[in-house]
Short mmCIF file of C-alpha atoms and ligand atoms in Angstrom, two decimals:
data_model
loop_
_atom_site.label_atom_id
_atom_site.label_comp_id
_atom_site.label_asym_id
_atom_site.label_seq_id
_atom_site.Cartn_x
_atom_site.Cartn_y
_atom_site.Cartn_z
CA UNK A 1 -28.85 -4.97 -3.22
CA UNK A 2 -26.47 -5.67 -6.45
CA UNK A 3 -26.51 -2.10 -7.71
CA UNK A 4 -23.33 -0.51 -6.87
CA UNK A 5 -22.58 1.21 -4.08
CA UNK A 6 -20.69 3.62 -3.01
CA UNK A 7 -17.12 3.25 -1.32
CA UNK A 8 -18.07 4.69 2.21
CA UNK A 9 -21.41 2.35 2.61
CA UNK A 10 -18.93 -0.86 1.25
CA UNK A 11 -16.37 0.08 3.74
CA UNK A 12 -19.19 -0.26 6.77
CA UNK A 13 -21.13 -2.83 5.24
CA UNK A 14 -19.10 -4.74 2.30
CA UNK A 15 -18.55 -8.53 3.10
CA UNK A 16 -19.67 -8.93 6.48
CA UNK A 17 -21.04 -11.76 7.66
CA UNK A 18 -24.38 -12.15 9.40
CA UNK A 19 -25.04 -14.57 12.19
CA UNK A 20 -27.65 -16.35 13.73
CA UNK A 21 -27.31 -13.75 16.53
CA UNK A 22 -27.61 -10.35 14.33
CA UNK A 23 -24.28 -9.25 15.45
CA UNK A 24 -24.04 -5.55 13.39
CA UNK A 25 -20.64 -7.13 12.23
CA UNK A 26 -18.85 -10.26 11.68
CA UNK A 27 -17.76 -11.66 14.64
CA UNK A 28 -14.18 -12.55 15.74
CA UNK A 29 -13.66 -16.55 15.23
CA UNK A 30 -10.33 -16.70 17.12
CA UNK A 31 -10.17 -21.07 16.35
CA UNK A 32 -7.71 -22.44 14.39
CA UNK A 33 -9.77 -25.31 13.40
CA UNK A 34 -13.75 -26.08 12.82
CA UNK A 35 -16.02 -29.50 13.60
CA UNK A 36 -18.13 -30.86 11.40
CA UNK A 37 -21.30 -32.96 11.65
CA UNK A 38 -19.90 -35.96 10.08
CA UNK A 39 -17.11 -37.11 7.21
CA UNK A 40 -19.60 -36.77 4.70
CA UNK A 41 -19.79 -32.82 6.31
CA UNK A 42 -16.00 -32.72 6.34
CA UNK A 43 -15.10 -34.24 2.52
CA UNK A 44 -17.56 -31.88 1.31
CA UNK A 45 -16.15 -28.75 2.52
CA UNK A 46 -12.07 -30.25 1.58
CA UNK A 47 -13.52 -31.33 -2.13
CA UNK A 48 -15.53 -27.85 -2.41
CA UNK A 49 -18.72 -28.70 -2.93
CA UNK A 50 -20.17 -26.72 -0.18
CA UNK A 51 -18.38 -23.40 1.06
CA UNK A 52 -17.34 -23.88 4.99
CA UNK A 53 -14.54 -23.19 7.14
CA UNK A 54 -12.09 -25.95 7.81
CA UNK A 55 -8.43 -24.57 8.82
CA UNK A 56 -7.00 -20.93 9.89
CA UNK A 57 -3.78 -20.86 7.87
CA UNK A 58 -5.59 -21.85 4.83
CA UNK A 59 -7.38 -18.72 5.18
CA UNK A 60 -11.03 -20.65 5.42
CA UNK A 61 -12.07 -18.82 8.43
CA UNK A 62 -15.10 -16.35 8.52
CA UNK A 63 -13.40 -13.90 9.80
CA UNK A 64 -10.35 -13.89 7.21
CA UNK A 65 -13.23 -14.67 4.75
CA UNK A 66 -15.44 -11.31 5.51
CA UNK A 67 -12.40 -9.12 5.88
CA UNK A 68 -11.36 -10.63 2.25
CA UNK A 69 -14.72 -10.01 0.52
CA UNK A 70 -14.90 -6.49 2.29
CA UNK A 71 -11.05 -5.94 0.86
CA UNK A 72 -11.98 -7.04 -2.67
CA UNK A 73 -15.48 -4.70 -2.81
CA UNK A 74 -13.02 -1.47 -1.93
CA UNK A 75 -10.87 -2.09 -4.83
CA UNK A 76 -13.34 -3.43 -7.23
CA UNK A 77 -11.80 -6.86 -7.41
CA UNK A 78 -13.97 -9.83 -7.79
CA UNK A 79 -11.43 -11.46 -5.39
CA UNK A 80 -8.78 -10.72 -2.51
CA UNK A 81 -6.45 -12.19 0.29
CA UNK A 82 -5.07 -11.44 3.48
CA UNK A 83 -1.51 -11.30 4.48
CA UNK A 84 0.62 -11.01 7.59
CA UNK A 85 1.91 -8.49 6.56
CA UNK A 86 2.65 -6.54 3.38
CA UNK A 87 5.81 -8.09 2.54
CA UNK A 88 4.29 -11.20 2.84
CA UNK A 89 1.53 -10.28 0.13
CA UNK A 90 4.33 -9.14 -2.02
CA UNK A 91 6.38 -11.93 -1.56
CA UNK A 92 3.66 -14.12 -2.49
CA UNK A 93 2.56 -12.24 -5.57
CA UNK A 94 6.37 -12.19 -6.63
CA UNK A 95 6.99 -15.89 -6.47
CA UNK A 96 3.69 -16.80 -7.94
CA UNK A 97 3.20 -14.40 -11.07
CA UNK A 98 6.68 -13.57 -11.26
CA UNK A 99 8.78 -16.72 -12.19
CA UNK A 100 9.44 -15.48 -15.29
CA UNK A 101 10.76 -12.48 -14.61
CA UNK A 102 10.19 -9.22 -12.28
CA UNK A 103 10.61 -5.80 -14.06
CA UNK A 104 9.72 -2.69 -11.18
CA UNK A 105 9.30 0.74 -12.91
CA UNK A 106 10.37 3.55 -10.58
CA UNK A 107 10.88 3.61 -6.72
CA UNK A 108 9.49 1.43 -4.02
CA UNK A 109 9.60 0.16 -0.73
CA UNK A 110 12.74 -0.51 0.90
CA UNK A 111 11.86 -4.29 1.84
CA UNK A 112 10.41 -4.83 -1.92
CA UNK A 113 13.90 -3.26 -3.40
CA UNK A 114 15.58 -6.18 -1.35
CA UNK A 115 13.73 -9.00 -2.04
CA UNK A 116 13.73 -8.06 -6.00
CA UNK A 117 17.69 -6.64 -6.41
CA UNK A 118 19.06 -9.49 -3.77
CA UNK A 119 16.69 -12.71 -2.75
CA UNK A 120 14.79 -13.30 -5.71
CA UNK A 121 17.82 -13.86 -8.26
CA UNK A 122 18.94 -16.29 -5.61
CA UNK A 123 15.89 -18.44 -6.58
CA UNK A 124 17.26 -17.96 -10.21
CA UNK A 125 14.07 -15.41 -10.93
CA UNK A 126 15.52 -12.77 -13.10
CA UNK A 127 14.77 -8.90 -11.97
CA UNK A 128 14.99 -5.65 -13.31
CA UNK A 129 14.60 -1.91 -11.68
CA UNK A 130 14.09 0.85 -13.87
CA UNK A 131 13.82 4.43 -12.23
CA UNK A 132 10.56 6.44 -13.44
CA UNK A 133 12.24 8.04 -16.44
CA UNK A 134 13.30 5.11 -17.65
CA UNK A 135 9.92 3.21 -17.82
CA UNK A 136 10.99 4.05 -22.20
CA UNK A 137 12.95 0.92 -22.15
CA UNK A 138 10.26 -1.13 -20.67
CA UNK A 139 9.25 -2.60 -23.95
CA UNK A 140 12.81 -4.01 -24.81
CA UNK A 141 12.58 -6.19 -21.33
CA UNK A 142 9.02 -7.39 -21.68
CA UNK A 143 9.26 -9.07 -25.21
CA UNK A 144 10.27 -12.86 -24.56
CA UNK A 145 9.04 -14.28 -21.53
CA UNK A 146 6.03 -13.46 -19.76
CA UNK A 147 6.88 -10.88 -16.92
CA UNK A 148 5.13 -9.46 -14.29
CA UNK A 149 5.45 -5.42 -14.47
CA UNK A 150 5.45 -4.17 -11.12
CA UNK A 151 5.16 -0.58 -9.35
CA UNK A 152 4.38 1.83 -6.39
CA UNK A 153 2.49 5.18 -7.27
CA UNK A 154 3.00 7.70 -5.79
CA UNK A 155 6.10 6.35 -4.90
CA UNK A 156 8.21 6.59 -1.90
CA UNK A 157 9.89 8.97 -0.74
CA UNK A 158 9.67 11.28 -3.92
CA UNK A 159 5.61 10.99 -4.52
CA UNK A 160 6.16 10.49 -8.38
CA UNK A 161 2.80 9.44 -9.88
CA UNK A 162 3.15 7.07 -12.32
CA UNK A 163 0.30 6.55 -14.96
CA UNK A 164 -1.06 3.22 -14.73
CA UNK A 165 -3.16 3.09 -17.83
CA UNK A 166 0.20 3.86 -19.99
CA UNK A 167 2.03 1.16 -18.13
CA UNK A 168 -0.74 -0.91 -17.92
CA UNK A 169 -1.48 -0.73 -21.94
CA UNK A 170 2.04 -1.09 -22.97
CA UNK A 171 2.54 -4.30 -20.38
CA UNK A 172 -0.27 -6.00 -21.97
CA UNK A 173 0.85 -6.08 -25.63
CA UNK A 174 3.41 -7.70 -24.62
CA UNK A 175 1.35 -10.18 -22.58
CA UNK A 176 2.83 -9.58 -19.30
CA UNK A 177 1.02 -9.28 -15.98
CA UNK A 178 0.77 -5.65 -14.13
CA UNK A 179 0.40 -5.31 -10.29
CA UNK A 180 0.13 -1.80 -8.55
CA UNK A 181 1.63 -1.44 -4.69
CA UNK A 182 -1.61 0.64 -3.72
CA UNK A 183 -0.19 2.00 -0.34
CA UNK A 184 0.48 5.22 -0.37
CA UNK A 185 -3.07 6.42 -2.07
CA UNK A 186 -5.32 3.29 -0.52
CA UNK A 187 -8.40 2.30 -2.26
CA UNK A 188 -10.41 5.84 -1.08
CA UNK A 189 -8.01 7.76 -3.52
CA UNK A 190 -6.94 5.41 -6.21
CA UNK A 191 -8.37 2.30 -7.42
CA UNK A 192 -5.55 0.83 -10.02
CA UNK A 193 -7.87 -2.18 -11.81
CA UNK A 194 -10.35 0.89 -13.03
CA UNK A 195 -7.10 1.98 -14.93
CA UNK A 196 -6.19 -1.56 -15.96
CA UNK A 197 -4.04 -3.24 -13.43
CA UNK A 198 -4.02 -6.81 -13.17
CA UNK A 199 -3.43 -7.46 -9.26
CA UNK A 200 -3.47 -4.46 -6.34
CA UNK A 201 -0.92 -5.17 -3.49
CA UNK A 202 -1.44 -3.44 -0.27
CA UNK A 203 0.56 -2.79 3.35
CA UNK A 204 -2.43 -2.94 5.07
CA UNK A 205 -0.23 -1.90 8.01
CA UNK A 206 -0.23 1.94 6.56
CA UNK A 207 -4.03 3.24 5.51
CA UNK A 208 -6.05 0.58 5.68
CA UNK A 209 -4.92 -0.30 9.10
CA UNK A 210 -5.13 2.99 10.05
CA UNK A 211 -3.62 2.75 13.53
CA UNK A 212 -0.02 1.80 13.65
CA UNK A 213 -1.31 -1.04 15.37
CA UNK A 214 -1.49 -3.65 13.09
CA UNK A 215 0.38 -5.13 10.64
CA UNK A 216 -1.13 -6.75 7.68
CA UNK A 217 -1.24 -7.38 3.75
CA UNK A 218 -3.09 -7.80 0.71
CA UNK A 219 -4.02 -8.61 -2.71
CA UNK A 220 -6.72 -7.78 -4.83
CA UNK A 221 -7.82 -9.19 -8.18
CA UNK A 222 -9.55 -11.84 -10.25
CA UNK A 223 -10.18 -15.22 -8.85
CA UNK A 224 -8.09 -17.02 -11.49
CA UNK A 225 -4.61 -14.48 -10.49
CA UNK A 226 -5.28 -15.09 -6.62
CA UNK A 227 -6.33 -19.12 -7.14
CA UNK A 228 -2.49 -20.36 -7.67
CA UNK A 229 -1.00 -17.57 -4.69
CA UNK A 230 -3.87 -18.66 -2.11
CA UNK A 231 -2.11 -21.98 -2.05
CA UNK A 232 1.57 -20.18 -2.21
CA UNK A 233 -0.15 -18.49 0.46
CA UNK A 234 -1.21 -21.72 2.48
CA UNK A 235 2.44 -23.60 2.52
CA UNK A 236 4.38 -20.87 3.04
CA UNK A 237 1.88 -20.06 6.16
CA UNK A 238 1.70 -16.03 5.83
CA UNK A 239 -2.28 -16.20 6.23
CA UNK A 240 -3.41 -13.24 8.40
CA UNK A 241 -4.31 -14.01 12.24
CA UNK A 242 -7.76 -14.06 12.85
CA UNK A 243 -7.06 -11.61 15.56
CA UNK A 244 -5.42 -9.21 13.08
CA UNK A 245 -8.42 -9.71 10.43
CA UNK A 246 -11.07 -8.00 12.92
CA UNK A 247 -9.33 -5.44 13.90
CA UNK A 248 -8.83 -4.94 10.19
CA UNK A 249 -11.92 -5.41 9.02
CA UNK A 250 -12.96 -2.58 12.35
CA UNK A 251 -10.17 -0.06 10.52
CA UNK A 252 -11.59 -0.38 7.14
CA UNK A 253 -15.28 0.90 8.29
CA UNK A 254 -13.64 4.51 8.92
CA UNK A 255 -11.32 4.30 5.47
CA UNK A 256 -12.63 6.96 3.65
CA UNK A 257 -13.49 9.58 6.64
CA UNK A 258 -10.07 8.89 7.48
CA UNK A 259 -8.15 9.11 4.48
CA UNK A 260 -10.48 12.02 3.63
CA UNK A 261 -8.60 13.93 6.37
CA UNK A 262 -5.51 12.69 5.83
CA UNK A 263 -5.59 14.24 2.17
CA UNK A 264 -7.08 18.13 3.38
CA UNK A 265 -4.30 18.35 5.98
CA UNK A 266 -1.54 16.99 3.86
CA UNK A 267 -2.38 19.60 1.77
CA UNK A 268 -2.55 21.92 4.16
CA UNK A 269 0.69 21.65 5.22
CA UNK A 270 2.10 21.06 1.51
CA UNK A 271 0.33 24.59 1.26
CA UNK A 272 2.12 26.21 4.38
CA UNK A 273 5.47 24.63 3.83
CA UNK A 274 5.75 25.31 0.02
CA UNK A 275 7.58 29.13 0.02
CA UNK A 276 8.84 29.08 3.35
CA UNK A 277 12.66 30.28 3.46
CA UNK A 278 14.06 26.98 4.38
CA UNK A 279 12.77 24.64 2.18
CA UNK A 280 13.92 24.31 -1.20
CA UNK A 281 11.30 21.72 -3.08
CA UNK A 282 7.66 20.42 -1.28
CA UNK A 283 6.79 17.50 -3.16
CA UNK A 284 2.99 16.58 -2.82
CA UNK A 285 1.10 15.44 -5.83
CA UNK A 286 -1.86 18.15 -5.45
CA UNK A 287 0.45 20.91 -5.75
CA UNK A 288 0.13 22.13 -9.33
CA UNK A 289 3.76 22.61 -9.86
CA UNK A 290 4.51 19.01 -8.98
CA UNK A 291 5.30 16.95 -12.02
CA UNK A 292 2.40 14.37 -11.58
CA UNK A 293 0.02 17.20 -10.84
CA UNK A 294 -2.07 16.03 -14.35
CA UNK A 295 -1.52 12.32 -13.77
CA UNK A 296 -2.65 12.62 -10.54
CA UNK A 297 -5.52 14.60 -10.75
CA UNK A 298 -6.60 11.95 -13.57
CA UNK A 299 -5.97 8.64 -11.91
CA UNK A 300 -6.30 9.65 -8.28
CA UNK A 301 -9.76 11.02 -6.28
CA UNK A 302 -7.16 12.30 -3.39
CA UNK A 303 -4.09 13.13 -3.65
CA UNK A 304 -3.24 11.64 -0.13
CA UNK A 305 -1.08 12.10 3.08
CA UNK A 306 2.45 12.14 2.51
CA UNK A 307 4.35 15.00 1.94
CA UNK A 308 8.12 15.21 1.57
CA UNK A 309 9.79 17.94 1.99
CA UNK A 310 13.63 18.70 0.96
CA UNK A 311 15.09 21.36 3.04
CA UNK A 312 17.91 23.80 2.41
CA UNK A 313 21.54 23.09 3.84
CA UNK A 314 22.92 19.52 4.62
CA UNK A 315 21.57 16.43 6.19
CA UNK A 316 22.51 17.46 9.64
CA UNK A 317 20.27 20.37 9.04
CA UNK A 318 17.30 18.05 7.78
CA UNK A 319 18.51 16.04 10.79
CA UNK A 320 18.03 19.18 13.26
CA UNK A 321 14.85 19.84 12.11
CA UNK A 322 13.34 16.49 12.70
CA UNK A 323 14.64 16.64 16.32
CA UNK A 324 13.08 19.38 16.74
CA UNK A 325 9.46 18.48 16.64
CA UNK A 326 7.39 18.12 19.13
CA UNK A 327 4.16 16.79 17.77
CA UNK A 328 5.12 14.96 14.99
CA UNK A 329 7.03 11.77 15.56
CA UNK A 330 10.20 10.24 14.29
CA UNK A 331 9.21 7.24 13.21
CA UNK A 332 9.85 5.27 9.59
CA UNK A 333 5.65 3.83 9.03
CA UNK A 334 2.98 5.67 7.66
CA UNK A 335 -0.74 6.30 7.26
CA UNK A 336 -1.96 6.11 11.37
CA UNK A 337 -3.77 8.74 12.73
CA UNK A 338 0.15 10.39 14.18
CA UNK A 339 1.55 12.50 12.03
CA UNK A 340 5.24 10.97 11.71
CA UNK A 341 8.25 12.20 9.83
CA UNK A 342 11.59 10.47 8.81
CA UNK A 343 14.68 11.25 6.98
CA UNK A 344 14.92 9.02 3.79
CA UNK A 345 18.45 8.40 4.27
CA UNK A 346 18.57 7.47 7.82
CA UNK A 347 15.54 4.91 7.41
CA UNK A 348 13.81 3.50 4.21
CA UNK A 349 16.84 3.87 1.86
CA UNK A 350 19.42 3.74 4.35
CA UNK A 351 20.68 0.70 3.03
CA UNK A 352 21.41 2.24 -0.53
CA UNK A 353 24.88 3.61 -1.86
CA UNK A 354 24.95 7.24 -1.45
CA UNK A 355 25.02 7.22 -5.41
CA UNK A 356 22.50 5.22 -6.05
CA UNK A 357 20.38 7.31 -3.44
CA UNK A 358 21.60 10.30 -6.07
CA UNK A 359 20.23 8.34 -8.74
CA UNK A 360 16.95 7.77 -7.31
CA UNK A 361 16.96 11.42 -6.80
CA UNK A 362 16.47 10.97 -2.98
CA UNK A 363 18.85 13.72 -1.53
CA UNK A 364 20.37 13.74 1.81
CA UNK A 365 17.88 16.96 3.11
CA UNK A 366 14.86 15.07 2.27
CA UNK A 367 12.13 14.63 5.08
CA UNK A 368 9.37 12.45 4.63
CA UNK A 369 5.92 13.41 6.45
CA UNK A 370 2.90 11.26 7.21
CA UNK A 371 0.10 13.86 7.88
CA UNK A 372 -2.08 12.40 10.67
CA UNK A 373 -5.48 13.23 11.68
CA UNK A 374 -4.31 15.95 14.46
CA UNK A 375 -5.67 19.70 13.88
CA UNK A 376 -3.70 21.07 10.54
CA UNK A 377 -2.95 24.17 12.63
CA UNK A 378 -1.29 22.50 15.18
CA UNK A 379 0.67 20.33 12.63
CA UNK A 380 1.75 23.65 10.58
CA UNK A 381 2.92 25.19 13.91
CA UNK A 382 4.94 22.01 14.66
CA UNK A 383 7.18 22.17 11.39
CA UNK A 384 7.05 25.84 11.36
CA UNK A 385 8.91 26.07 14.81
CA UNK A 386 10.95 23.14 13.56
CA UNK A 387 12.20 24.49 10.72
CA UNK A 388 12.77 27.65 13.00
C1 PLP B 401 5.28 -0.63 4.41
C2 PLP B 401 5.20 -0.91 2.96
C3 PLP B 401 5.32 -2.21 2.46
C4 PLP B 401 5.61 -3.39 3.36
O1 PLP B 401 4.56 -3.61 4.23
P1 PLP B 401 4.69 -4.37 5.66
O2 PLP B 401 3.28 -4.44 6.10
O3 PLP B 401 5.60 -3.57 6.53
O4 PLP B 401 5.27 -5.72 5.34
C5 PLP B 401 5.18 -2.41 1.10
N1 PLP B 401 4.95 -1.37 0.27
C6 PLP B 401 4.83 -0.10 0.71
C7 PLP B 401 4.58 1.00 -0.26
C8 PLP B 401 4.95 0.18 2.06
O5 PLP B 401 4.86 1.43 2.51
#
């Protein structure tokens, strides 16, 4: 059984565990501590001479242990860890790798933006945001200290691709450290360590999760990165619930049927939307006239299901058409099985100057869909009566 296998068989069989009872899938240990036998059982579990489980929040529970392994197999990482969330994986990548220095190349999450322009400098770590077309000066800020290079592709809300091997290559002649937010693609359409990424972050609350009904996080990469943030991980306390790591580890068996949707009706309605009188741009990476169409259809196997659409007239006008859907939701997550939409400005960058939201080239008329798993038809006859 080492021979590799393919993603769909790892995400139903990858890392789980099997007990003494042939469950079909690793059980839910919902205990916070475990017994042992004797001390001699107990010191050689703490002094890691024998693999066991011993305490929940230092992540040595089976369950948190078989989601990890499965976690690690889909993005071809010899190691991974579980979060609370995906701020909390971030947070714990940034504070570990990132003491020297944080430089993020292009957009990203709204949460991440905050914690790198406003509560990391507090701590004294220096950070630096360069939008996508300015990734050029990323050489002149990596030569000194070692940095950690961080990004989001596609990004959000504007789905620009960037290419990870060219970041990648140029990060490590300088000796710094890359990490790739791989939310918006998941693992079943991009896997950034093939293309030379250091460490994969993850809101396992979007794709992976699958549901809206969970909120989780992750990291995937070598042992010797994830050593020094799984004890980060363990005093700060932002280990995954048991609880949470089940129905996890239950999402992840469906990723790639999922996602495999996901993709053919985004596309769909990229397709549908892209011409019609109202909208001025569709942005959605598979589109050939997008301008990571060629990076994309390298580095990605999918080209995934968000689509943002910028609509003619003013934001009241973007506004009116998101109140007027009926299927779709208004709602600011992504990647469940609803198709949701949002307006950029009202929810992730609400909190940015209305110039610096023109910088990022996020416009006022943007809407931001996440294509659920609904019947494309119905989804295109949604916006369609939306945008009236
Ligand atoms: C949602 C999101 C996060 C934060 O994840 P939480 O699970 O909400 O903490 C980070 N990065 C991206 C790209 C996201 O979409």
């Amino acid at each position: 059984m080492k021979e590799k296998q393919g993603l769909s068989t790892l995400c139903v069989h990858g890392g789980e565990l099997k007990d003494a009872h042939g469950a079909p899938h690793t059980p839910l240990y919902n205990t916070t501590t475990f017994a042992f036998d004797s001390t001699a059982d107990l010191l050689d579990v703490v002094e890691g001479r024998k693999a066991g489980a011993l305490y929940t929040r230092y992540g040595s529970n089976p369950t948190i242990q078989s989601l990890e392994a499965k976690l690690a197999l889909l993005e071809g990482a010899e190691s991974a860890l579980a979060f609370g969330s995906g701020m909390a994986a971030t947070a714990a990548l940034f504070l570990t790798h990132g003491r020297d220095g944080v430089v993020c190349v292009g957009d990203a999450y709204g949460g991440t933006l905050n914690l790198l322009e406003k509560q990391l400098p507090l701590l004294g770590i220096p950070t630096q945001l360069l939008l996508s077309q300015e990734a050029g000066r990323l050489a002149s800020l990596l030569s000194g200290s070692k940095k950690l290079v961080f990004f989001e592709t596609p990004t959000n809300p504007a789905l620009e691709i960037i290419d990870i091997r060219a970041i990648a290559s140029l990060a490590h002649d300088f000796g710094a450290l890359v990490a790739v937010d791989n939310t918006f693609a998941s693992p079943a359409n991009q896997r950034p360590l093939a293309w030379g990424a250091d460490i994969v972050v993850h809101s396992a609350t979007k794709y992976l999760g699958g549901h809206s009904d969970l909120t989780a996080g992750a990291l995937m990469g070598s042992e010797a990165l994830l050593a020094p943030i799984r004890a980060w991980r363990s005093n700060l306390g932002q280990t995954i619930a048991p609880e949470t790591a089940q129905l996890l580890a239950r999402s992840l068996r469906t990723l790639v049927v999922r996602v495999e949707r996901h993709n053919e009706n985004a596309e769909a309605v990229a397709r549908a939307l892209r011409g019609h009188e109202r909208v001025k741009t569709v942005y959605y990476p598979g589109l050939d006239d997008h301008p990571g169409y060629e990076v994309a259809r390298r580095q990605m196997l999918g080209f995934g299901g968000m689509v943002t659409v910028d609509v003619r007239g003013y934001a009241a006008d973007a506004a009116q058409v998101v109140d007027r859907l009926r299927l779709i939701k208004i709602a600011p997550s992504l990647g469940g099985v609803e198709s949701l939409a949002t307006q950029p400005m009202t929810t992730t960058h609400h909190g940015l100057s209305v110039a610096e939201r023109a910088r990022r080239g996020i416009t006022d008329t943007m809407i931001r869909l996440s294509i659920g798993l609904e019947d494309r038809d119905d989804l295109v006859s949604d916006l369609r009566q939306a945008l009236g």
